[in-house]
mmCIF file of C-alpha atoms and ligand atoms in Angstrom:
data_model
loop_
_atom_site.group_PDB
_atom_site.id
_atom_site.type_symbol
_atom_site.label_atom_id
_atom_site.label_comp_id
_atom_site.label_asym_id
_atom_site.label_seq_id
_atom_site.Cartn_x
_atom_site.Cartn_y
_atom_site.Cartn_z
ATOM 1 C CA MET A 111 -48.291 63.975 23.159
ATOM 2 C CA ILE A 112 -51.680 62.763 24.355
ATOM 3 C CA CYS A 113 -51.945 61.812 27.965
ATOM 4 C CA LEU A 114 -53.118 58.198 28.348
ATOM 5 C CA SER A 115 -55.599 59.065 31.060
ATOM 6 C CA ARG A 116 -57.247 61.554 28.668
ATOM 7 C CA LEU A 117 -57.884 58.736 26.221
ATOM 8 C CA ASN A 118 -59.697 56.612 28.708
ATOM 9 C CA LYS A 119 -61.643 58.578 31.237
ATOM 10 C CA ILE A 120 -64.149 61.248 32.018
ATOM 11 C CA GLN A 121 -63.528 62.784 35.405
ATOM 12 C CA GLY A 122 -65.404 60.703 37.895
ATOM 13 C CA SER A 123 -68.135 59.292 35.643
ATOM 14 C CA GLY A 124 -66.590 56.227 34.028
ATOM 15 C CA MET A 125 -67.353 57.485 30.485
ATOM 16 C CA THR A 126 -64.610 57.031 27.885
ATOM 17 C CA VAL A 127 -63.739 58.928 24.730
ATOM 18 C CA ASN A 128 -64.558 56.047 22.416
ATOM 19 C CA GLN A 129 -68.190 55.778 23.466
ATOM 20 C CA PRO A 130 -70.798 57.192 21.048
ATOM 21 C CA ILE A 131 -72.926 60.334 21.331
ATOM 22 C CA GLY A 132 -76.660 59.714 21.753
ATOM 23 C CA ILE A 133 -79.048 62.078 19.967
ATOM 24 C CA PHE A 134 -82.825 61.928 19.984
ATOM 25 C CA ASP A 135 -85.864 63.670 18.584
ATOM 26 C CA SER A 136 -89.553 62.953 18.166
ATOM 27 C CA GLY A 137 -88.861 62.053 14.554
ATOM 28 C CA ILE A 138 -86.349 62.818 11.881
ATOM 29 C CA GLY A 139 -86.147 66.609 12.337
ATOM 30 C CA GLY A 140 -83.335 66.153 14.870
ATOM 31 C CA LEU A 141 -81.203 64.827 12.031
ATOM 32 C CA THR A 142 -80.521 68.498 11.233
ATOM 33 C CA VAL A 143 -78.717 68.683 14.591
ATOM 34 C CA ALA A 144 -77.053 65.283 14.074
ATOM 35 C CA ALA A 145 -75.764 66.451 10.688
ATOM 36 C CA ALA A 146 -74.219 69.576 12.241
ATOM 37 C CA ILE A 147 -72.597 67.457 14.967
ATOM 38 C CA GLY A 148 -71.263 65.085 12.295
ATOM 39 C CA ARG A 149 -69.737 68.027 10.414
ATOM 40 C CA LEU A 150 -68.120 69.574 13.498
ATOM 41 C CA LEU A 151 -67.031 66.326 15.152
ATOM 42 C CA PRO A 152 -66.508 63.901 12.257
ATOM 43 C CA GLN A 153 -64.516 61.482 14.387
ATOM 44 C CA GLU A 154 -67.427 60.832 16.745
ATOM 45 C CA GLN A 155 -69.805 57.895 16.463
ATOM 46 C CA LEU A 156 -73.447 59.041 16.557
ATOM 47 C CA ILE A 157 -76.405 56.991 17.727
ATOM 48 C CA TYR A 158 -79.634 58.662 16.641
ATOM 49 C CA PHE A 159 -83.077 57.735 17.895
ATOM 50 C CA GLY A 160 -86.168 59.166 16.172
ATOM 51 C CA ASP A 161 -89.364 58.421 18.072
ATOM 52 C CA THR A 162 -91.401 58.169 14.883
ATOM 53 C CA ALA A 163 -94.047 56.021 16.599
ATOM 54 C CA HIS A 164 -94.957 59.024 18.763
ATOM 55 C CA VAL A 165 -94.272 61.976 16.461
ATOM 56 C CA PRO A 166 -95.416 64.730 16.755
ATOM 57 C CA TYR A 167 -94.475 65.546 20.353
ATOM 58 C CA GLY A 168 -95.660 69.104 19.827
ATOM 59 C CA ASP A 169 -99.259 68.503 20.891
ATOM 60 C CA LYS A 170 -98.567 66.017 23.705
ATOM 61 C CA SER A 171 -98.451 66.638 27.452
ATOM 62 C CA VAL A 172 -95.246 67.375 29.350
ATOM 63 C CA GLU A 173 -95.754 64.161 31.363
ATOM 64 C CA LEU A 174 -96.079 61.937 28.292
ATOM 65 C CA ILE A 175 -93.087 63.508 26.529
ATOM 66 C CA GLY A 176 -91.110 63.139 29.788
ATOM 67 C CA SER A 177 -91.858 59.413 29.884
ATOM 68 C CA TYR A 178 -90.802 58.952 26.231
ATOM 69 C CA ALA A 179 -87.609 60.948 26.800
ATOM 70 C CA GLU A 180 -86.721 58.876 29.870
ATOM 71 C CA ARG A 181 -87.140 55.579 28.015
ATOM 72 C CA ILE A 182 -85.092 56.756 25.024
ATOM 73 C CA THR A 183 -82.328 58.071 27.297
ATOM 74 C CA GLU A 184 -82.170 54.734 29.119
ATOM 75 C CA PHE A 185 -81.778 53.000 25.749
ATOM 76 C CA LEU A 186 -79.017 55.376 24.659
ATOM 77 C CA LEU A 187 -77.147 55.126 27.944
ATOM 78 C CA HIS A 188 -77.578 51.527 28.991
ATOM 79 C CA GLU A 189 -77.942 49.652 25.701
ATOM 80 C CA GLN A 190 -75.901 51.901 23.422
ATOM 81 C CA LYS A 191 -73.394 53.071 26.076
ATOM 82 C CA CYS A 192 -73.443 56.708 25.001
ATOM 83 C CA LYS A 193 -71.089 59.180 26.685
ATOM 84 C CA ALA A 194 -73.344 62.226 26.151
ATOM 85 C CA ILE A 195 -77.017 62.812 25.367
ATOM 86 C CA VAL A 196 -78.277 65.514 22.998
ATOM 87 C CA ILE A 197 -81.999 66.257 23.130
ATOM 88 C CA ALA A 198 -82.302 67.316 19.476
ATOM 89 C CA CYS A 199 -85.876 68.485 19.897
ATOM 90 C CA ASN A 200 -87.131 71.770 21.331
ATOM 91 C CA THR A 201 -90.369 70.220 22.548
ATOM 92 C CA ALA A 202 -88.566 67.442 24.445
ATOM 93 C CA SER A 203 -86.009 69.990 25.716
ATOM 94 C CA ALA A 204 -88.838 72.161 27.072
ATOM 95 C CA ALA A 205 -90.722 69.212 28.549
ATOM 96 C CA ALA A 206 -88.008 66.865 29.773
ATOM 97 C CA TYR A 207 -84.590 68.540 30.035
ATOM 98 C CA SER A 208 -84.757 69.343 33.757
ATOM 99 C CA LEU A 209 -85.964 65.815 34.491
ATOM 100 C CA LEU A 210 -83.046 64.222 32.598
ATOM 101 C CA ARG A 211 -80.487 66.734 33.847
ATOM 102 C CA ASP A 212 -81.428 66.100 37.477
ATOM 103 C CA ARG A 213 -81.472 62.333 37.024
ATOM 104 C CA TYR A 214 -78.098 62.076 35.277
ATOM 105 C CA LYS A 215 -76.250 64.958 36.929
ATOM 106 C CA GLY A 216 -72.575 64.100 37.368
ATOM 107 C CA SER A 217 -72.781 60.890 35.347
ATOM 108 C CA VAL A 218 -73.382 61.987 31.760
ATOM 109 C CA PRO A 219 -73.628 65.377 30.018
ATOM 110 C CA VAL A 220 -77.189 66.090 28.824
ATOM 111 C CA ILE A 221 -77.458 68.904 26.274
ATOM 112 C CA ASN A 222 -80.704 70.569 25.255
ATOM 113 C CA VAL A 223 -81.320 72.645 22.138
ATOM 114 C CA ILE A 224 -82.886 75.649 23.872
ATOM 115 C CA ASP A 225 -80.049 77.065 25.992
ATOM 116 C CA PRO A 226 -77.543 77.376 23.107
ATOM 117 C CA MET A 227 -80.212 79.220 21.069
ATOM 118 C CA ILE A 228 -80.901 81.615 23.945
ATOM 119 C CA GLU A 229 -77.157 82.304 24.206
ATOM 120 C CA ALA A 230 -76.897 82.997 20.461
ATOM 121 C CA VAL A 231 -79.816 85.450 20.465
ATOM 122 C CA ILE A 232 -78.866 87.397 23.584
ATOM 123 C CA ALA A 233 -75.264 87.721 22.392
ATOM 124 C CA ASP A 234 -76.434 89.622 19.325
ATOM 125 C CA ASP A 235 -76.775 93.312 20.220
ATOM 126 C CA ASP A 236 -78.629 94.080 16.983
ATOM 127 C CA ILE A 237 -81.556 91.961 18.105
ATOM 128 C CA LYS A 238 -83.928 94.135 20.116
ATOM 129 C CA SER A 239 -87.109 92.269 19.244
ATOM 130 C CA VAL A 240 -87.337 88.597 18.356
ATOM 131 C CA GLY A 241 -90.054 86.237 17.145
ATOM 132 C CA ILE A 242 -90.194 82.601 18.273
ATOM 133 C CA ILE A 243 -91.938 79.916 16.235
ATOM 134 C CA ALA A 244 -92.326 76.444 17.722
ATOM 135 C CA THR A 245 -94.740 73.644 18.500
ATOM 136 C CA LYS A 246 -97.710 74.201 20.802
ATOM 137 C CA THR A 247 -96.039 72.414 23.723
ATOM 138 C CA THR A 248 -92.805 74.417 23.420
ATOM 139 C CA ILE A 249 -94.667 77.746 23.338
ATOM 140 C CA ALA A 250 -97.098 76.723 26.117
ATOM 141 C CA SER A 251 -94.173 75.621 28.332
ATOM 142 C CA GLY A 252 -93.004 79.263 28.412
ATOM 143 C CA THR A 253 -89.371 78.063 28.437
ATOM 144 C CA TYR A 254 -88.037 80.509 25.830
ATOM 145 C CA GLN A 255 -90.109 83.360 27.280
ATOM 146 C CA GLU A 256 -88.856 82.714 30.830
ATOM 147 C CA LYS A 257 -85.200 82.407 29.758
ATOM 148 C CA PHE A 258 -85.274 85.540 27.575
ATOM 149 C CA SER A 259 -86.947 87.590 30.346
ATOM 150 C CA ARG A 260 -84.415 86.433 32.908
ATOM 151 C CA ARG A 261 -81.278 86.692 30.742
ATOM 152 C CA LYS A 262 -82.052 89.883 28.807
ATOM 153 C CA PRO A 263 -85.024 91.742 30.305
ATOM 154 C CA GLN A 264 -84.932 94.522 27.688
ATOM 155 C CA LEU A 265 -85.397 92.078 24.797
ATOM 156 C CA LEU A 266 -88.890 92.065 23.295
ATOM 157 C CA PHE A 267 -90.106 88.629 22.240
ATOM 158 C CA HIS A 268 -93.137 87.409 20.340
ATOM 159 C CA PRO A 269 -93.891 83.683 20.614
ATOM 160 C CA LEU A 270 -96.171 81.974 18.101
ATOM 161 C CA ALA A 271 -97.232 78.327 18.063
ATOM 162 C CA THR A 272 -96.986 76.969 14.528
ATOM 163 C CA PRO A 273 -98.376 73.451 15.004
ATOM 164 C CA LEU A 274 -98.773 72.513 11.355
ATOM 165 C CA LEU A 275 -95.141 72.996 10.407
ATOM 166 C CA ALA A 276 -93.448 69.915 11.929
ATOM 167 C CA SER A 277 -96.057 67.478 10.589
ATOM 168 C CA MET A 278 -96.051 69.245 7.233
ATOM 169 C CA ILE A 279 -92.277 68.828 6.968
ATOM 170 C CA GLU A 280 -92.278 65.267 8.321
ATOM 171 C CA GLU A 281 -94.796 64.416 5.587
ATOM 172 C CA GLY A 282 -92.512 65.864 2.924
ATOM 173 C CA PHE A 283 -94.345 69.123 2.214
ATOM 174 C CA TYR A 284 -91.739 71.866 1.845
ATOM 175 C CA ASN A 285 -90.688 74.149 -0.995
ATOM 176 C CA ASP A 286 -94.129 73.721 -2.498
ATOM 177 C CA ASN A 287 -97.497 75.482 -2.671
ATOM 178 C CA ILE A 288 -98.725 73.872 0.529
ATOM 179 C CA SER A 289 -95.765 74.963 2.658
ATOM 180 C CA SER A 290 -95.857 78.393 1.091
ATOM 181 C CA ALA A 291 -99.553 78.877 1.963
ATOM 182 C CA VAL A 292 -99.087 77.613 5.533
ATOM 183 C CA LEU A 293 -96.034 79.816 6.093
ATOM 184 C CA GLU A 294 -97.767 82.862 4.664
ATOM 185 C CA GLU A 295 -100.594 82.391 7.146
ATOM 186 C CA TYR A 296 -98.297 81.977 10.150
ATOM 187 C CA LEU A 297 -95.624 84.522 9.308
ATOM 188 C CA SER A 298 -98.042 87.351 8.617
ATOM 189 C CA TYR A 299 -98.618 87.455 12.381
ATOM 190 C CA GLU A 300 -98.826 91.188 13.143
ATOM 191 C CA PRO A 301 -96.121 91.374 15.896
ATOM 192 C CA PHE A 302 -93.603 89.793 13.482
ATOM 193 C CA LYS A 303 -93.669 92.980 11.395
ATOM 194 C CA SER A 304 -91.356 94.676 13.899
ATOM 195 C CA ILE A 305 -88.903 91.867 14.761
ATOM 196 C CA ASP A 306 -85.168 91.923 13.995
ATOM 197 C CA GLY A 307 -84.770 88.152 14.142
ATOM 198 C CA LEU A 308 -86.734 84.930 14.310
ATOM 199 C CA VAL A 309 -85.916 81.859 16.405
ATOM 200 C CA LEU A 310 -86.691 78.619 14.568
ATOM 201 C CA ALA A 311 -87.460 76.816 17.825
ATOM 202 C CA CYS A 312 -88.076 73.393 16.334
ATOM 203 C CA THR A 313 -85.414 71.143 14.883
ATOM 204 C CA HIS A 314 -87.609 70.459 11.850
ATOM 205 C CA TYR A 315 -87.565 74.082 10.714
ATOM 206 C CA PRO A 316 -84.061 74.314 9.165
ATOM 207 C CA LEU A 317 -85.656 72.401 6.301
ATOM 208 C CA ILE A 318 -87.856 75.409 5.530
ATOM 209 C CA LYS A 319 -85.288 78.060 6.428
ATOM 210 C CA LYS A 320 -84.984 79.248 2.827
ATOM 211 C CA GLU A 321 -88.737 79.575 2.501
ATOM 212 C CA ILE A 322 -88.935 81.479 5.781
ATOM 213 C CA ASN A 323 -86.092 83.679 4.626
ATOM 214 C CA HIS A 324 -88.136 84.540 1.583
ATOM 215 C CA PHE A 325 -90.808 86.052 3.859
ATOM 216 C CA PHE A 326 -88.277 87.630 6.216
ATOM 217 C CA ASN A 327 -85.684 89.053 3.944
ATOM 218 C CA GLN A 328 -83.046 90.969 5.955
ATOM 219 C CA LYS A 329 -84.038 89.419 9.288
ATOM 220 C CA LEU A 330 -81.772 87.062 11.168
ATOM 221 C CA LEU A 331 -82.967 83.495 11.448
ATOM 222 C CA PHE A 332 -81.628 81.466 14.383
ATOM 223 C CA ASP A 333 -81.659 77.689 14.157
ATOM 224 C CA SER A 334 -80.300 75.209 16.622
ATOM 225 C CA ALA A 335 -78.157 72.891 14.492
ATOM 226 C CA GLU A 336 -74.789 74.710 14.497
ATOM 227 C CA VAL A 337 -75.074 76.300 17.947
ATOM 228 C CA VAL A 338 -75.929 72.981 19.581
ATOM 229 C CA ALA A 339 -73.044 71.227 17.816
ATOM 230 C CA SER A 340 -70.572 73.806 19.092
ATOM 231 C CA LYS A 341 -72.027 73.660 22.608
ATOM 232 C CA LEU A 342 -71.589 69.877 22.564
ATOM 233 C CA LYS A 343 -67.995 70.220 21.378
ATOM 234 C CA LYS A 344 -67.194 72.615 24.244
ATOM 235 C CA ILE A 345 -68.743 70.273 26.796
ATOM 236 C CA LEU A 346 -66.912 67.214 25.466
ATOM 237 C CA GLU A 347 -63.646 69.154 25.501
ATOM 238 C CA ALA A 348 -64.240 70.311 29.067
ATOM 239 C CA GLU A 349 -64.964 66.724 30.122
ATOM 240 C CA SER A 350 -61.975 65.306 28.161
ATOM 241 C CA LEU A 351 -64.424 63.223 26.155
ATOM 242 C CA ILE A 352 -63.544 64.148 22.575
ATOM 243 C CA SER A 353 -62.919 61.070 20.458
ATOM 244 C CA LEU A 354 -59.530 61.019 18.820
ATOM 245 C CA GLU A 355 -60.091 58.297 16.246
ATOM 246 C CA ARG A 356 -62.358 58.519 13.242
ATOM 247 C CA LYS A 357 -65.302 56.077 13.252
ATOM 248 C CA ASN A 358 -67.764 55.423 10.477
ATOM 249 C CA THR A 359 -70.363 53.526 12.327
ATOM 250 C CA ASN A 360 -73.234 55.913 12.968
ATOM 251 C CA ARG A 361 -76.528 54.150 13.751
ATOM 252 C CA PHE A 362 -80.011 55.519 13.166
ATOM 253 C CA TYR A 363 -82.931 53.979 15.018
ATOM 254 C CA VAL A 364 -86.638 54.753 14.694
ATOM 255 C CA SER A 365 -89.518 53.456 16.790
ATOM 256 C CA ASP A 366 -91.707 53.051 13.696
ATOM 257 C CA PHE A 367 -90.351 52.467 10.224
ATOM 258 C CA THR A 368 -91.847 53.777 7.002
ATOM 259 C CA GLN A 369 -90.254 54.179 3.577
ATOM 260 C CA SER A 370 -91.164 57.860 3.611
ATOM 261 C CA PHE A 371 -89.123 58.430 6.789
ATOM 262 C CA GLU A 372 -86.159 56.689 5.204
ATOM 263 C CA HIS A 373 -86.549 58.744 2.048
ATOM 264 C CA SER A 374 -86.705 62.016 4.027
ATOM 265 C CA THR A 375 -83.539 61.287 6.023
ATOM 266 C CA LYS A 376 -81.509 62.305 2.992
ATOM 267 C CA ILE A 377 -82.949 65.797 3.066
ATOM 268 C CA PHE A 378 -82.522 66.176 6.834
ATOM 269 C CA PHE A 379 -79.109 64.540 7.240
ATOM 270 C CA GLY A 380 -77.586 65.462 3.905
ATOM 271 C CA LYS A 381 -77.187 61.854 2.824
ATOM 272 C CA GLN A 382 -79.302 58.734 2.777
ATOM 273 C CA VAL A 383 -79.077 56.737 5.977
ATOM 274 C CA ASN A 384 -80.162 53.254 6.833
ATOM 275 C CA LEU A 385 -82.939 53.365 9.452
ATOM 276 C CA GLU A 386 -83.211 50.484 11.910
ATOM 277 C CA LEU A 387 -86.472 49.705 13.644
ATOM 278 C CA MET A 388 -86.239 49.705 17.436
ATOM 279 C CA ASN A 389 -89.485 49.526 19.342
ATOM 280 C CA LEU A 390 -88.701 50.466 22.931
ATOM 281 C CA TRP A 391 -92.336 50.143 24.033
ATOM 282 C CA LYS A 392 -93.109 46.488 23.308
HETATM 283 N N1 DGL B 700 -88.548 68.587 16.220
HETATM 284 C C1 DGL B 700 -89.397 68.866 17.351
HETATM 285 C C2 DGL B 700 -88.952 70.150 18.026
HETATM 286 O O1 DGL B 700 -87.818 70.583 17.872
HETATM 287 C C3 DGL B 700 -90.872 68.984 17.143
HETATM 288 C C4 DGL B 700 -91.614 68.092 16.287
HETATM 289 C C5 DGL B 700 -92.780 67.458 16.993
HETATM 290 O O2 DGL B 700 -93.815 68.091 17.224
HETATM 291 O O3 DGL B 700 -92.620 66.294 17.309
HETATM 292 O O4 DGL B 700 -89.721 70.734 18.744
#
């Protein structure tokens, strides 16, 4: 039997199980994370916000990304009444996670995509040397490098900024000659010859996982979608915030609407979704 108080509360914060989960990214790449959350927690209502007016985040300053992340989080918490926030973007996680965590500590769980990836890599004893590909801002932030050094000092890591990839994918170039040429250039990076695994440290990259695999046959590729979904599940369980009723009312907002974004959602989310325009910066 389910305890009534479990249905209606989160310890101390006023959040309830029936509130939605807020997920955001610079664009539509974070839909790869949203899709994994939808698969693992099908009863949850998801509110997705893609900041397509400001994509890509990967070449913007920490301060600017922080201000975007704060505004989006306010929207998800205050207007959409979300019970948890998932930063489905490595760049925003690197630039704004500590800001959001400190601001909302004790009131709402804020989950970033970097920590679950770090956990997955360091738990794998076969990985002695790992490559990291990500946007310029994620690599320049040193977040992965600092966490790997602190958590597993013997692990060798080789970060590489791959700035063309997110825009290339967002524009619909994957599984074609263009993506193949760009990947060939990036992945022939000399230090990658000796790695055992590669961290796809951008939520856009699962879309080109097969292509990357082609270059890195036999090497383990880590992407954030599944690990973040299971981290979220654990946190919701610990906070007694798991929804018990199935809802079919996911909402997908973007700060700038184009047909091409809507078309691409199918590839990122696994099915076509209806994008709603929501300009938070008017
Ligand atoms: N999807 C974002 C990430 O995980 C990056 C895309 C961008 O540059 O906006 O880092």
